[in-house]
GROMACS .gro file of C-alpha atoms in nm:
model
  161
    1THR     CA    1  26.684  12.821  15.204
    2ILE     CA    2  26.823  12.486  15.162
    3GLU     CA    3  26.525  12.398  14.955
    4CYS     CA    4  26.587  12.720  14.750
    5MET     CA    5  26.940  12.621  14.687
    6VAL     CA    6  26.856  12.285  14.575
    7ALA     CA    7  26.583  12.404  14.346
    8TYR     CA    8  26.808  12.661  14.190
    9ILE     CA    9  27.071  12.400  14.118
   10GLU     CA   10  26.819  12.158  13.977
   11ASN     CA   11  26.649  12.429  13.761
   12MET     CA   12  26.962  12.619  13.650
   13ARG     CA   13  26.917  12.475  13.286
   14ASN     CA   14  26.593  12.668  13.260
   15PHE     CA   15  26.752  13.007  13.290
   16SER     CA   16  26.949  13.189  13.038
   17CYS     CA   17  27.311  13.176  13.138
   18GLN     CA   18  27.361  13.566  13.088
   19PRO     CA   19  27.105  13.812  13.226
   20ASP     CA   20  26.877  14.010  12.990
   21VAL     CA   21  26.892  14.330  13.204
   22GLN     CA   22  27.005  14.689  13.142
   23PRO     CA   23  27.207  14.890  13.383
   24GLY     CA   24  26.989  15.035  13.653
   25TYR     CA   25  26.726  14.753  13.625
   26LEU     CA   26  26.750  14.665  13.999
   27SER     CA   27  26.685  15.011  14.149
   28LYS     CA   28  26.359  15.029  13.932
   29LEU     CA   29  26.244  14.693  14.104
   30ILE     CA   30  26.355  14.749  14.470
   31GLY     CA   31  26.376  15.138  14.486
   32ASP     CA   32  26.652  15.383  14.582
   33LYS     CA   33  26.558  15.406  14.948
   34ALA     CA   34  26.611  15.160  15.216
   35PRO     CA   35  26.285  15.007  15.362
   36GLU     CA   36  26.158  15.165  15.673
   37THR     CA   37  26.062  14.824  15.830
   38GLY     CA   38  26.187  14.473  15.785
   39GLU     CA   39  26.023  14.218  15.564
   40SER     CA   40  25.933  13.854  15.651
   41PHE     CA   41  26.169  13.583  15.532
   42ASP     CA   42  25.922  13.462  15.271
   43ASP     CA   43  25.891  13.803  15.136
   44VAL     CA   44  26.281  13.845  15.109
   45ILE     CA   45  26.306  13.500  14.927
   46SER     CA   46  26.020  13.618  14.696
   47GLU     CA   47  26.192  13.943  14.624
   48PHE     CA   48  26.516  13.762  14.562
   49HIS     CA   49  26.353  13.527  14.293
   50LYS     CA   50  26.170  13.834  14.140
   51SER     CA   51  26.436  14.088  14.143
   52ILE     CA   52  26.790  13.938  14.182
   53VAL     CA   53  26.786  13.620  13.999
   54PRO     CA   54  26.691  13.785  13.660
   55GLY     CA   55  27.008  13.991  13.694
   56ILE     CA   56  27.241  13.692  13.779
   57THR     CA   57  27.507  13.558  13.548
   58HIS     CA   58  27.471  13.184  13.609
   59TRP     CA   59  27.840  13.075  13.627
   60HIS     CA   60  27.736  12.720  13.678
   61HIS     CA   61  27.499  12.713  13.380
   62PRO     CA   62  27.593  12.424  13.152
   63ASN     CA   63  27.619  12.686  12.873
   64PHE     CA   64  27.847  12.937  13.039
   65PHE     CA   65  28.203  12.913  12.947
   66ALA     CA   66  28.363  13.240  13.042
   67TYR     CA   67  28.573  13.354  13.332
   68TYR     CA   68  28.697  13.112  13.582
   69PRO     CA   69  28.499  12.796  13.680
   70THR     CA   70  28.364  12.806  14.032
   71ALA     CA   71  28.270  12.524  14.262
   72LEU     CA   72  27.925  12.397  14.243
   73SER     CA   73  27.868  12.069  14.418
   74TYR     CA   74  27.669  11.992  14.711
   75GLU     CA   75  28.002  11.919  14.903
   76ALA     CA   76  28.130  12.269  14.798
   77ILE     CA   77  27.808  12.437  14.920
   78ILE     CA   78  27.809  12.254  15.252
   79GLY     CA   79  28.186  12.352  15.291
   80ASP     CA   80  28.088  12.723  15.229
   81MET     CA   81  27.796  12.693  15.489
   82LEU     CA   82  28.017  12.542  15.747
   83CYS     CA   83  28.267  12.828  15.690
   84ASP     CA   84  27.984  13.077  15.697
   85ILE     CA   85  27.862  12.934  16.033
   86ILE     CA   86  28.199  12.944  16.219
   87ALA     CA   87  28.253  13.290  16.047
   88CYS     CA   88  28.632  13.310  16.129
   89VAL     CA   89  28.869  13.533  15.967
   90SER     CA   90  29.169  13.300  15.909
   91PHE     CA   91  29.457  13.543  15.846
   92SER     CA   92  29.699  13.375  16.102
   93TRP     CA   93  29.730  13.101  16.319
   94GLU     CA   94  29.630  13.306  16.634
   95ALA     CA   95  29.305  13.404  16.453
   96CYS     CA   96  29.212  13.045  16.390
   97PRO     CA   97  29.448  12.757  16.441
   98ALA     CA   98  29.230  12.493  16.286
   99SER     CA   99  29.190  12.683  15.962
  100THR     CA  100  29.567  12.764  15.939
  101GLU     CA  101  29.649  12.400  16.014
  102LEU     CA  102  29.406  12.249  15.783
  103GLU     CA  103  29.527  12.471  15.507
  104MET     CA  104  29.888  12.349  15.579
  105ILE     CA  105  29.778  11.990  15.574
  106THR     CA  106  29.593  12.016  15.261
  107LEU     CA  107  29.873  12.196  15.073
  108ASN     CA  108  30.093  11.907  15.189
  109TRP     CA  109  29.836  11.672  15.022
  110LEU     CA  110  29.854  11.880  14.712
  111ALA     CA  111  30.226  11.864  14.696
  112ASP     CA  112  30.191  11.480  14.738
  113ALA     CA  113  29.927  11.455  14.457
  114LEU     CA  114  30.161  11.664  14.231
  115ASP     CA  115  30.457  11.451  14.319
  116LEU     CA  116  30.666  11.762  14.413
  117PRO     CA  117  30.974  11.737  14.614
  118SER     CA  118  30.955  11.743  14.991
  119LYS     CA  119  31.093  12.095  15.007
  120PHE     CA  120  30.762  12.214  14.895
  121LYS     CA  121  30.580  12.087  15.199
  122PHE     CA  122  30.535  12.230  15.544
  123SER     CA  123  30.582  11.884  15.708
  124GLU     CA  124  30.919  11.824  15.575
  125GLY     CA  125  31.094  12.131  15.746
  126GLY     CA  126  31.151  12.290  15.400
  127ASN     CA  127  31.069  12.644  15.284
  128GLY     CA  128  30.760  12.526  15.100
  129GLY     CA  129  30.398  12.499  15.177
  130GLY     CA  130  30.263  12.853  15.095
  131VAL     CA  131  29.907  12.963  15.133
  132ILE     CA  132  29.597  12.928  14.932
  133GLN     CA  133  29.485  13.258  14.777
  134HIS     CA  134  29.134  13.393  14.757
  135SER     CA  135  29.147  13.503  14.397
  136ALA     CA  136  29.389  13.551  14.095
  137SER     CA  137  29.404  13.917  14.181
  138ASP     CA  138  29.521  13.846  14.522
  139THR     CA  139  29.778  13.606  14.380
  140VAL     CA  140  29.913  13.867  14.119
  141LEU     CA  141  29.934  14.118  14.407
  142TYR     CA  142  30.150  13.896  14.625
  143VAL     CA  143  30.378  13.806  14.323
  144MET     CA  144  30.432  14.162  14.246
  145MET     CA  145  30.521  14.219  14.606
  146ALA     CA  146  30.776  13.942  14.610
  147VAL     CA  147  30.928  14.056  14.277
  148ARG     CA  148  30.959  14.410  14.414
  149ASN     CA  149  31.105  14.293  14.735
  150ALA     CA  150  31.363  14.065  14.562
  151THR     CA  151  31.445  14.343  14.334
  152LEU     CA  152  31.504  14.596  14.608
  153HIS     CA  153  31.733  14.346  14.796
  154ARG     CA  154  31.935  14.278  14.473
  155LEU     CA  155  31.968  14.669  14.402
  156ASP     CA  156  32.071  14.725  14.773
  157ALA     CA  157  32.326  14.434  14.752
  158ASN     CA  158  32.467  14.586  14.422
  159LYS     CA  159  32.495  14.926  14.583
  160SER     CA  160  32.690  14.811  14.871
  161GLN     CA  161  32.952  14.629  14.646
   0.00000   0.00000   0.00000
């Protein structure tokens, strides 16, 4: 599979960046019913190339300029593979101390790189730091929750006056 990944990256320019398929194309190729028996790894990879790759929007294609850029470098791929291997759910320090602390350290590094005041850092005892969100959608959700919470507190304070 590593060889498959390297070949994909090296040959990406040979693909059209947008797929030329119609809705429902995949069920015509792989069927509507789950297979009764497993397939060999070679058959799975062959099916991937035959059925899945033609329907992929190649976000890293040099001619694809839409949506958000995503990370395509050998370093990013290795990082993803290491994350997949340890398969931790890093939603709290108790769930994965190393992940939480690495996030805190790298956010301190980011604050330094952006020359932000020390109150934006975990290491300075301020209220800063924060978390790295998984998507823009997550970020918007958390911002809306924070605004809602602040508004409720403000309304409650005004009510008691």
